[in-house]
Tab-separated table of C-alpha atoms in Angstrom:
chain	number	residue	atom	x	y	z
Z	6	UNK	CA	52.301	-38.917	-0.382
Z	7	UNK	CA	48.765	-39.308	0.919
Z	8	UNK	CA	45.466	-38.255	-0.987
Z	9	UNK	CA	43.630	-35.175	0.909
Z	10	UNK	CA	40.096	-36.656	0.048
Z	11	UNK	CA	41.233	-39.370	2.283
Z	12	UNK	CA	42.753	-37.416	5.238
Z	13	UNK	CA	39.241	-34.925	5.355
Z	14	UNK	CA	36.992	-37.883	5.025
Z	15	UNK	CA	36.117	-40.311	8.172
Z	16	UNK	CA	36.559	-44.067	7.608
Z	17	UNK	CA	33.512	-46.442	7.831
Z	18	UNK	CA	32.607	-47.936	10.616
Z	19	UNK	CA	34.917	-45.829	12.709
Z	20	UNK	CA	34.186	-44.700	16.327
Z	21	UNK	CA	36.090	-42.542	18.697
Z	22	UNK	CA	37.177	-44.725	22.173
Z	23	UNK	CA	35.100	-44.569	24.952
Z	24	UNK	CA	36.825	-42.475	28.224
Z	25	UNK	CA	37.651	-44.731	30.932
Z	26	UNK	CA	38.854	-44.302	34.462
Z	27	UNK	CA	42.501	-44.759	33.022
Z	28	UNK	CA	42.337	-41.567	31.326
Z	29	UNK	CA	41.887	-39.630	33.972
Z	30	UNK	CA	42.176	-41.712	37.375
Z	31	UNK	CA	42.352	-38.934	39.993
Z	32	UNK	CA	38.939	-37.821	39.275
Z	33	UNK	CA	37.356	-33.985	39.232
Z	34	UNK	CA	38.443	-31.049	41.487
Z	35	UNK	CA	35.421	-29.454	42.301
Z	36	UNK	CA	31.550	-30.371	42.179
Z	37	UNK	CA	29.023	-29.559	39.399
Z	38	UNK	CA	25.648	-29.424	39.522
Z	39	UNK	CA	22.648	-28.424	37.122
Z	40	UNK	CA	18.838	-27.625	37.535
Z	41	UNK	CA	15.692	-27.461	35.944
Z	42	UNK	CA	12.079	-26.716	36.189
Z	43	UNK	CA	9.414	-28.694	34.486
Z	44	UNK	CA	5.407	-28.120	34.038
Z	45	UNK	CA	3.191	-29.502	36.197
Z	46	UNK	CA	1.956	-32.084	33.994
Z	47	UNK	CA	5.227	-33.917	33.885
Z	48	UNK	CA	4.833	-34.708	37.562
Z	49	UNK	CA	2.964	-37.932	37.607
Z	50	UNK	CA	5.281	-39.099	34.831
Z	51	UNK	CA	8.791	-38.033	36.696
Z	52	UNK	CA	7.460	-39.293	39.527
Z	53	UNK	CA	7.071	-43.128	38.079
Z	54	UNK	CA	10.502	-42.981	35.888
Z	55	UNK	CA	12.512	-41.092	38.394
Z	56	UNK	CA	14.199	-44.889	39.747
Z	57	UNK	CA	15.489	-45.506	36.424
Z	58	UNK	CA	16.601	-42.189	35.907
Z	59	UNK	CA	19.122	-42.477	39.231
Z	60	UNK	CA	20.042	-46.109	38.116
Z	61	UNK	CA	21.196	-44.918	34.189
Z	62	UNK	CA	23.045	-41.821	35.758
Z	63	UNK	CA	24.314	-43.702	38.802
Z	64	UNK	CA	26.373	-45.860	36.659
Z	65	UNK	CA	28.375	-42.319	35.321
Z	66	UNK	CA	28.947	-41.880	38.849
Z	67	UNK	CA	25.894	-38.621	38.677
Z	68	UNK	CA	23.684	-37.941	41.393
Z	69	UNK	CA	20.094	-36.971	40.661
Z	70	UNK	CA	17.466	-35.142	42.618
Z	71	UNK	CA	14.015	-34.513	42.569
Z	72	UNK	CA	12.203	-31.727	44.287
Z	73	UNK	CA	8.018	-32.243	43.885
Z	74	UNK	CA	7.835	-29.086	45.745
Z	75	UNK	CA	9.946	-26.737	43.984
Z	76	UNK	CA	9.214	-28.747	40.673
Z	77	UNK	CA	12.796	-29.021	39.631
Z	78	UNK	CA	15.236	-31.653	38.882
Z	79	UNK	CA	19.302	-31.257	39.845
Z	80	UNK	CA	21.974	-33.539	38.576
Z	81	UNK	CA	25.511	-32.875	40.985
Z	82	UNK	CA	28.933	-35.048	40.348
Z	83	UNK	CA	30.210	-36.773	43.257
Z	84	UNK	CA	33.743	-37.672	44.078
Z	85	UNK	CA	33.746	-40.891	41.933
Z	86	UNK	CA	32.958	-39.314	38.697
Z	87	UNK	CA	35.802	-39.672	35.950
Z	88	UNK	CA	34.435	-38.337	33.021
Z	89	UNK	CA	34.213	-34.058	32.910
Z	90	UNK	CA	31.465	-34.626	30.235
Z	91	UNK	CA	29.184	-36.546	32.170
Z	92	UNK	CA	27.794	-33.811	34.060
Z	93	UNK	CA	26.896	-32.087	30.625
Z	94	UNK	CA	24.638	-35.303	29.648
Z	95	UNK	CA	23.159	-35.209	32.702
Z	96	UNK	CA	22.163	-31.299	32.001
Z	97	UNK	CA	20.803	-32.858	28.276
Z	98	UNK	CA	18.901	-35.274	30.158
Z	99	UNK	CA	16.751	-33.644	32.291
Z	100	UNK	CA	16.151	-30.951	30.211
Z	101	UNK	CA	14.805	-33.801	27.086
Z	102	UNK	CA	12.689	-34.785	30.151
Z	103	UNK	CA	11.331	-31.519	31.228
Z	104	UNK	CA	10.206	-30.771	27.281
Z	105	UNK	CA	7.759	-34.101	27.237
Z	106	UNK	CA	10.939	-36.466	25.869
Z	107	UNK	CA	10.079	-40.108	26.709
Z	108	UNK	CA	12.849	-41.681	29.192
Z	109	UNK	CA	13.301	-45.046	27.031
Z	110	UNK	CA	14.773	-41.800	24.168
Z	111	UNK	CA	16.221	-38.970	26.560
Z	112	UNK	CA	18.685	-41.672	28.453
Z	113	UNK	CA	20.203	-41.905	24.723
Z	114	UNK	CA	22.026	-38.656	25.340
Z	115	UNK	CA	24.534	-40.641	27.824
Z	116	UNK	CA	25.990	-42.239	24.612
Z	117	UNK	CA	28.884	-40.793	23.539
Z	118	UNK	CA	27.887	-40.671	19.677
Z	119	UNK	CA	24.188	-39.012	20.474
Z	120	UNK	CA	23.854	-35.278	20.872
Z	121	UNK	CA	20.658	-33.441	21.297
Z	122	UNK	CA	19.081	-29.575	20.285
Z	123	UNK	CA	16.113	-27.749	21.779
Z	124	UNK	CA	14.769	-25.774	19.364
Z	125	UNK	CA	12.781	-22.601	20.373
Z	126	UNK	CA	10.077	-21.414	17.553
Z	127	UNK	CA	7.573	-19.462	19.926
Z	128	UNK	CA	9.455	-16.209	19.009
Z	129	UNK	CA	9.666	-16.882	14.883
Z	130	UNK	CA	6.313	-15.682	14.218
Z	131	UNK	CA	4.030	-13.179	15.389
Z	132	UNK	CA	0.789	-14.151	15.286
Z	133	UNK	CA	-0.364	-17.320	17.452
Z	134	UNK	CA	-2.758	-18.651	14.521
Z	135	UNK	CA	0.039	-18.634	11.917
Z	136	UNK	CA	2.167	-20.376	14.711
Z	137	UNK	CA	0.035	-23.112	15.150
Z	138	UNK	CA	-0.584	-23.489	11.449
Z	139	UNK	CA	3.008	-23.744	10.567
Z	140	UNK	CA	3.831	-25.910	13.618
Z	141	UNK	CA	0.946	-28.395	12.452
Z	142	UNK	CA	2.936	-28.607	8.928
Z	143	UNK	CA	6.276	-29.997	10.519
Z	144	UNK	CA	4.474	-32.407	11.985
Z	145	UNK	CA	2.617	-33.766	8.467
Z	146	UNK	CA	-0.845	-34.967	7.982
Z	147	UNK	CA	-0.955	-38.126	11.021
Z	148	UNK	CA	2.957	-37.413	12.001
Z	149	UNK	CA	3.898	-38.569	8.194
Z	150	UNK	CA	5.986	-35.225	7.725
Z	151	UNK	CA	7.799	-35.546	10.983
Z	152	UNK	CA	8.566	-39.178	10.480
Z	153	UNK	CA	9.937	-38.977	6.883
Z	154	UNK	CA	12.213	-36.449	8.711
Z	155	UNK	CA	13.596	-38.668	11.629
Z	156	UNK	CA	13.892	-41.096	9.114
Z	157	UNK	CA	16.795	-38.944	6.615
Z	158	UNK	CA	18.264	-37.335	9.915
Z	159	UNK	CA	18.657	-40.424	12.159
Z	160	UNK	CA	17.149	-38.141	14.719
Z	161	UNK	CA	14.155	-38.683	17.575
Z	162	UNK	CA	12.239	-35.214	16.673
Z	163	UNK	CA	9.975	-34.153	19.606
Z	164	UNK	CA	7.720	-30.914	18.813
Z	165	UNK	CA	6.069	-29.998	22.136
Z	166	UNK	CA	4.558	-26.353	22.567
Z	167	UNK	CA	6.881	-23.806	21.787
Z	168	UNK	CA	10.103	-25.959	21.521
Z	169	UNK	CA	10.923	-28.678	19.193
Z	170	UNK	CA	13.789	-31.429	21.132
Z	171	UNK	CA	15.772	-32.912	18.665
Z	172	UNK	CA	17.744	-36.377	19.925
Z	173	UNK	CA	20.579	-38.075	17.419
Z	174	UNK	CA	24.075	-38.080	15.396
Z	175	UNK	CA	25.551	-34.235	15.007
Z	176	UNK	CA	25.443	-34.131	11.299
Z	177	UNK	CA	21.437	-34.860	11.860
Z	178	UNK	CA	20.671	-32.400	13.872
Z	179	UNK	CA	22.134	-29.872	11.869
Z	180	UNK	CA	20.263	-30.439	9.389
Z	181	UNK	CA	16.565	-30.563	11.629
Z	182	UNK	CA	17.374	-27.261	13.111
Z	183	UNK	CA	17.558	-26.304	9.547
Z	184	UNK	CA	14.120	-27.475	8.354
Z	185	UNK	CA	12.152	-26.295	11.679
Z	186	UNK	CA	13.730	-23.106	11.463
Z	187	UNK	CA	12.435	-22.499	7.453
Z	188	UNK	CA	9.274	-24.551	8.334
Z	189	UNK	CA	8.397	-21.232	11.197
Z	190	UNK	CA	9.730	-18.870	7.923
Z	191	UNK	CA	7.103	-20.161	5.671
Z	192	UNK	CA	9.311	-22.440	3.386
Z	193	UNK	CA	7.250	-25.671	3.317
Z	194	UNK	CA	9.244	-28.672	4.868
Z	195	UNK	CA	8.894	-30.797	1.793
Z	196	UNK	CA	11.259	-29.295	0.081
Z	197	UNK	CA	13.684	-29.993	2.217
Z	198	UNK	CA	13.382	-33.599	2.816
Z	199	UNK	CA	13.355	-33.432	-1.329
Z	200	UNK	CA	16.888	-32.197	-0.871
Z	201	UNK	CA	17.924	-34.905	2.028
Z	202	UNK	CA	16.393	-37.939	-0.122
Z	203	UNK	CA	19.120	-36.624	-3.336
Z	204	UNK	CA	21.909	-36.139	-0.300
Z	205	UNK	CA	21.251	-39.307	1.316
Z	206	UNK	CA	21.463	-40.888	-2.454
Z	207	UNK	CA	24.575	-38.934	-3.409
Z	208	UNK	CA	26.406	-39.965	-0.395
Z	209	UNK	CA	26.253	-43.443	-1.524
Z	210	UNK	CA	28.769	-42.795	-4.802
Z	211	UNK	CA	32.025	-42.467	-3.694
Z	212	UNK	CA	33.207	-40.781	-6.845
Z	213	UNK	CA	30.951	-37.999	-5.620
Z	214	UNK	CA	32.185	-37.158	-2.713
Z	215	UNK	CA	34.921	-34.720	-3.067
Z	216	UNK	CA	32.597	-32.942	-5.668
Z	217	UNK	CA	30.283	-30.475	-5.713
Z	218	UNK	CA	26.164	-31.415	-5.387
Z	219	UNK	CA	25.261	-28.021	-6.694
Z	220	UNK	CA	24.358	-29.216	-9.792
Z	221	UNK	CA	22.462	-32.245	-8.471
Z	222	UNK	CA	19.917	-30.228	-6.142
Z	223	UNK	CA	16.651	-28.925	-6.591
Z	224	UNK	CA	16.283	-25.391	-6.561
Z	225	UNK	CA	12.745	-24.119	-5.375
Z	226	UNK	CA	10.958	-20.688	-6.312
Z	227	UNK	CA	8.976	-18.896	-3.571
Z	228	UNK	CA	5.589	-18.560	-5.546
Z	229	UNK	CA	3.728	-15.101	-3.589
Z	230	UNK	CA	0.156	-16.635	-4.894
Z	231	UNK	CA	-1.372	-13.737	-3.123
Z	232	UNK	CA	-0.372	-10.293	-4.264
Z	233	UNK	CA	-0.082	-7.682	-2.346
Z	234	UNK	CA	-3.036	-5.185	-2.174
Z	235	UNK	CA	-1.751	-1.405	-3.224
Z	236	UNK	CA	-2.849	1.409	-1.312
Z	237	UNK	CA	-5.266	3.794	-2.539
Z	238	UNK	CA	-2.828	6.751	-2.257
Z	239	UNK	CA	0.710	6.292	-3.178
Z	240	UNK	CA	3.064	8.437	-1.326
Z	241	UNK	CA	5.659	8.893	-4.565
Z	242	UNK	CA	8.985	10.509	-3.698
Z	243	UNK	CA	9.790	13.882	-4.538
Z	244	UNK	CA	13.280	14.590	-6.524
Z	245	UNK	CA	15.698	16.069	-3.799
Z	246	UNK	CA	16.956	19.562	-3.457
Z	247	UNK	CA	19.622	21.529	-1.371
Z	248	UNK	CA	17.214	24.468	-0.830
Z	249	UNK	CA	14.983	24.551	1.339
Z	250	UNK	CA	10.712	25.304	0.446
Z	251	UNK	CA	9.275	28.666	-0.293
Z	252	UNK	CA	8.513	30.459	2.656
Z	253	UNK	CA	4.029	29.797	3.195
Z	254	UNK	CA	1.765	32.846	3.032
Z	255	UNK	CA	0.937	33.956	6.452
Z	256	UNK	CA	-2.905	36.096	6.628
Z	257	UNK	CA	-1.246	39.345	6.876
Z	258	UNK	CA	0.793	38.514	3.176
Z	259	UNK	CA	-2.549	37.456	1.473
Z	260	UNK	CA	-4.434	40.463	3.025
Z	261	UNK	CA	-1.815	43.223	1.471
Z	262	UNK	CA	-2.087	41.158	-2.190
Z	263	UNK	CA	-5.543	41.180	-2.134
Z	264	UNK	CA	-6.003	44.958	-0.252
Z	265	UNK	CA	-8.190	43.835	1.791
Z	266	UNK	CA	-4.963	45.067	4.964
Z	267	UNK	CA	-5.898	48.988	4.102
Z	268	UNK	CA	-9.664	48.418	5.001
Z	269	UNK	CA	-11.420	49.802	7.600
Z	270	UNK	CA	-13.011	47.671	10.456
Z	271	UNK	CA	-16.614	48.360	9.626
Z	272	UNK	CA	-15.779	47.373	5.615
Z	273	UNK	CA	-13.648	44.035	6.343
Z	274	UNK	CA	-17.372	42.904	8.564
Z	275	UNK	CA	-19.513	44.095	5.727
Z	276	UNK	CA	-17.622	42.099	3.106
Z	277	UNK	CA	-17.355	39.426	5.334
Z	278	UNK	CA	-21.156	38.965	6.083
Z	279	UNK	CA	-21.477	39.577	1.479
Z	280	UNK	CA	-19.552	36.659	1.381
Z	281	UNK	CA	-21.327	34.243	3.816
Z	282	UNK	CA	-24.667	35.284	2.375
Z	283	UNK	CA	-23.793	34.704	-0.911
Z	284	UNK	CA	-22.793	31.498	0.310
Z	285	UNK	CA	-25.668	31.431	1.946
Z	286	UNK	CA	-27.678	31.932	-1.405
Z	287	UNK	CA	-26.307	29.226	-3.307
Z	288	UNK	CA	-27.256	26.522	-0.791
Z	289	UNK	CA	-30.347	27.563	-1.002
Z	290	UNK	CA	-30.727	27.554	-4.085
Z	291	UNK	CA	-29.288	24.377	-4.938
Z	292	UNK	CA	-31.681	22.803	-1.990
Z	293	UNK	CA	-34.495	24.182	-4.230
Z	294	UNK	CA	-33.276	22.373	-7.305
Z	295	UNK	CA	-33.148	19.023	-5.338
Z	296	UNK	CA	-36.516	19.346	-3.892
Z	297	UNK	CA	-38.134	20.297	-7.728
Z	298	UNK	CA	-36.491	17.341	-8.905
Z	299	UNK	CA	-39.414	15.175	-7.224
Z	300	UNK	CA	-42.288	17.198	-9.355
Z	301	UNK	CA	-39.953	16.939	-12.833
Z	302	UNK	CA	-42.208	13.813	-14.389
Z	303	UNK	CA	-39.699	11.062	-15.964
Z	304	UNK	CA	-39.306	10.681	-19.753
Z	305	UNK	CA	-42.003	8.086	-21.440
Z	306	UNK	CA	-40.738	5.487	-23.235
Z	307	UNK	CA	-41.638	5.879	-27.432
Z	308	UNK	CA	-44.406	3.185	-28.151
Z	309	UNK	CA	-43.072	0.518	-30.550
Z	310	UNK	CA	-45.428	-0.862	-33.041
Z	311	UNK	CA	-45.537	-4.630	-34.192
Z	312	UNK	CA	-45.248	-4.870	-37.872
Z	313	UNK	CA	-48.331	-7.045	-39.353
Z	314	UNK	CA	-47.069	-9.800	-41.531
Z	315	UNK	CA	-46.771	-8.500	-45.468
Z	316	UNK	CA	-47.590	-12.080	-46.522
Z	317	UNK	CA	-50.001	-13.938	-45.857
Z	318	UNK	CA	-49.525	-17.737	-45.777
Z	319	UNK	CA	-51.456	-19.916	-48.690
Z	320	UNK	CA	-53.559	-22.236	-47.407
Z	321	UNK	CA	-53.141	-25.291	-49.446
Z	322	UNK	CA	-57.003	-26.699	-50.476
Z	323	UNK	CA	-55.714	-29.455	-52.216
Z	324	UNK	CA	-53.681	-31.114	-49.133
Z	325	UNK	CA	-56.678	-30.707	-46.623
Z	326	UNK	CA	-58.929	-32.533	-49.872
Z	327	UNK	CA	-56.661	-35.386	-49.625
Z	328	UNK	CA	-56.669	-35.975	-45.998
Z	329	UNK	CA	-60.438	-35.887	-45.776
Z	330	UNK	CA	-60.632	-38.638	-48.323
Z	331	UNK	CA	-57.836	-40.456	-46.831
Z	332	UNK	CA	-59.836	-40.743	-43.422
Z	333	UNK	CA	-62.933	-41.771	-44.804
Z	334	UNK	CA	-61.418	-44.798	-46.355
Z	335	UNK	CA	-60.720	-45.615	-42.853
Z	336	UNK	CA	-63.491	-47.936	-41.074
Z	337	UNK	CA	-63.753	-46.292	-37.218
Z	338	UNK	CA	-65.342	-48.486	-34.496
Z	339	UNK	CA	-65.731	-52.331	-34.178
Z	340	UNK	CA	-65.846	-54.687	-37.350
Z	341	UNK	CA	-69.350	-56.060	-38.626
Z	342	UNK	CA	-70.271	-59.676	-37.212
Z	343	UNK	CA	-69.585	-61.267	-40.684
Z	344	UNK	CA	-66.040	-60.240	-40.971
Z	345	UNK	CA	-65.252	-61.472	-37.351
Z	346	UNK	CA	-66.228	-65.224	-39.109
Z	347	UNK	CA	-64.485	-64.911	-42.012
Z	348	UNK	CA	-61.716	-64.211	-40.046
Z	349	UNK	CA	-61.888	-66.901	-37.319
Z	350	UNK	CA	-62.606	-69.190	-40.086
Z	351	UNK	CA	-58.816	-68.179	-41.858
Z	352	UNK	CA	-57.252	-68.642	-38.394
Z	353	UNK	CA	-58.360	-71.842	-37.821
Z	354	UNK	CA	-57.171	-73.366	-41.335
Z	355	UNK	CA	-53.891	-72.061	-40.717
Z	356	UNK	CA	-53.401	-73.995	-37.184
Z	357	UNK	CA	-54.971	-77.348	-39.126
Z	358	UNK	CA	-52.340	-76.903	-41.415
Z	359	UNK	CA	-49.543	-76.740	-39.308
């Protein structure tokens, strides 16, 4: 009897064996190849890195080609090549290097426990300003963003115009193409590495692992901080009915309710030209009214008159007596010569003394 948990989970430290020749020693029937075009401003880069590119897939037994010209790359399989799979790697490769992927990265993809994922986001959004915005947010104020990401996911994350190339494990990948793809539908990425920092934790405990993590994640609110504006006029939906509107009043119908079908030619113009001069009367008339509006003098404002002071304030004689006495006692000016001695005479006692 053997626990489930242990048959569904994958044992530390394990890896699948590599294919050999042994495996499949007659080699492949027919011949493969793949192509693809890259800007021009790869060029000068291809150009330089192209050697080692032939040397890495040279030793699968690949052939690789370069056309300047035509500006594409080709990968075939040649009569040595043992391994089905290698041809697909090669595909991987030169498309990492057509979408700006460094070579010392993109040769990665010819290990057997690195996959990659091109990522397209120019379609996601409409409007090329938004596009940018949102693009600028994966990548995080000086890369930080993108980096805590490649960090959680084990993944090299390239975002290059409207494709992001994604270069690591399967089970990291996944989870990239999921935060680029909410990133472009507004969802901020932060949230999301929130979630891969408690995963990454929670994998760690190995109580946990045949349990739910429901419980354990964060669940985020979209916050709408800008409501929508309402239109003026709401178009509210009338209550449905199986029958079908009245019939409208054609000129004929309104001319036999009002009698006005049994008139004679000559009356229908005469009542016709009563109508447009009475109509003809009123603007007149209310033109008249607007220009006597500028002759109308406006209303005067009702003068309002200060109220004097009932009381009076008391003057206070006796105060002002005491401050005139109180500044004669005062001496104004410089002192008389006689009280300058007497006083130089005091000083100088009181320095023999000391």
């Amino acid at each position: 009897a053997v626990d489930e948990s242990e048959l569904l989970t994958v044992p530390d430290g394990w890896k699948e064996p590599a294919f050999t020749r042994e495996d499949n020693p007659k080699g492949l029937l027919e011949e493969s190849s793949f192509a693809t075009l890259f800007p021009k401003y790869r060029e000068a880069y291809l150009k330089e890195c192209w050697p080692l590119v032939q040397k890495a897939l040279g030793e699968h037994y690949v052939n690789a080609a370069l056309d300047l010209i035509e500006g594409s790359m080709t990968v075939t399989t040649t009569k040595k090549t043992f391994d089905p799979y290698a041809i697909i790697r090669a595909r991987d490769l030169i498309k990492l290097l057509a979408r700006s992927v460094p070579f010392e990265q993109a040769v990665r993809i010819l290990q057997d426990d690195v996959a990659c994922d091109i990522i397209k986001i120019g379609s996601l959004v409409r409007k090329r300003e938004t596009f940018i915005k949102r693009r600028a947010r994966l990548l995080g104020p000086k890369g930080s963003t993108l980096k805590a990401l490649e960090l959680l996911t084990n993944c090299y994350i390239m975002v290059q115009g409207n494709t992001v190339s994604a270069l690591g494990p399967f089970s990291g990948l996944k989870e990239v193409r999921k935060v680029v793809l909410d990133t472009m539908k507004n969802i901020h990425p932060i949230y999301n590495i929130k979630t891969l920092m408690i995963k990454r934790e929670l994998a760690k405990d190995p109580e946990l692992r045949t349990q739910s993590w429901e419980r354990f994640l964060p669940k985020f609110k979209r916050k709408n901080l800008k409501k929508r504006k309402e239109p003026k006029k709401k178009n509210t939906k009338k209550e449905y009915t199986p029958f079908p509107p009245p019939q409208p009043e054609s000129q004929i119908d309104k001319e036999l309710a009002s009698g006005e079908y049994f008139l004679k030619e000559r009356q229908k113009k005469r009542k016709r030209m009563e109508e447009i001069k009475a109509k003809q009367a009123d603007a007149v008339k209310r033109r008249q009214e607007e220009r006597n509006k500028a002759f109308i003098p406006p209303k005067e404002k009702p003068v309002v008159k200060t109220k004097k002071a009932s009381m009076e304030k008391k003057i206070d004689i006796e105060a002002i007596k005491e401050k005139v006495k109180n500044a004669k006692k005062k001496k104004l000016g410089a002192l008389p010569e006689e009280e300058v001695k007497l006083k130089m005479a005091a000083d100088e006692k009181k320095k023999k003394k000391k």
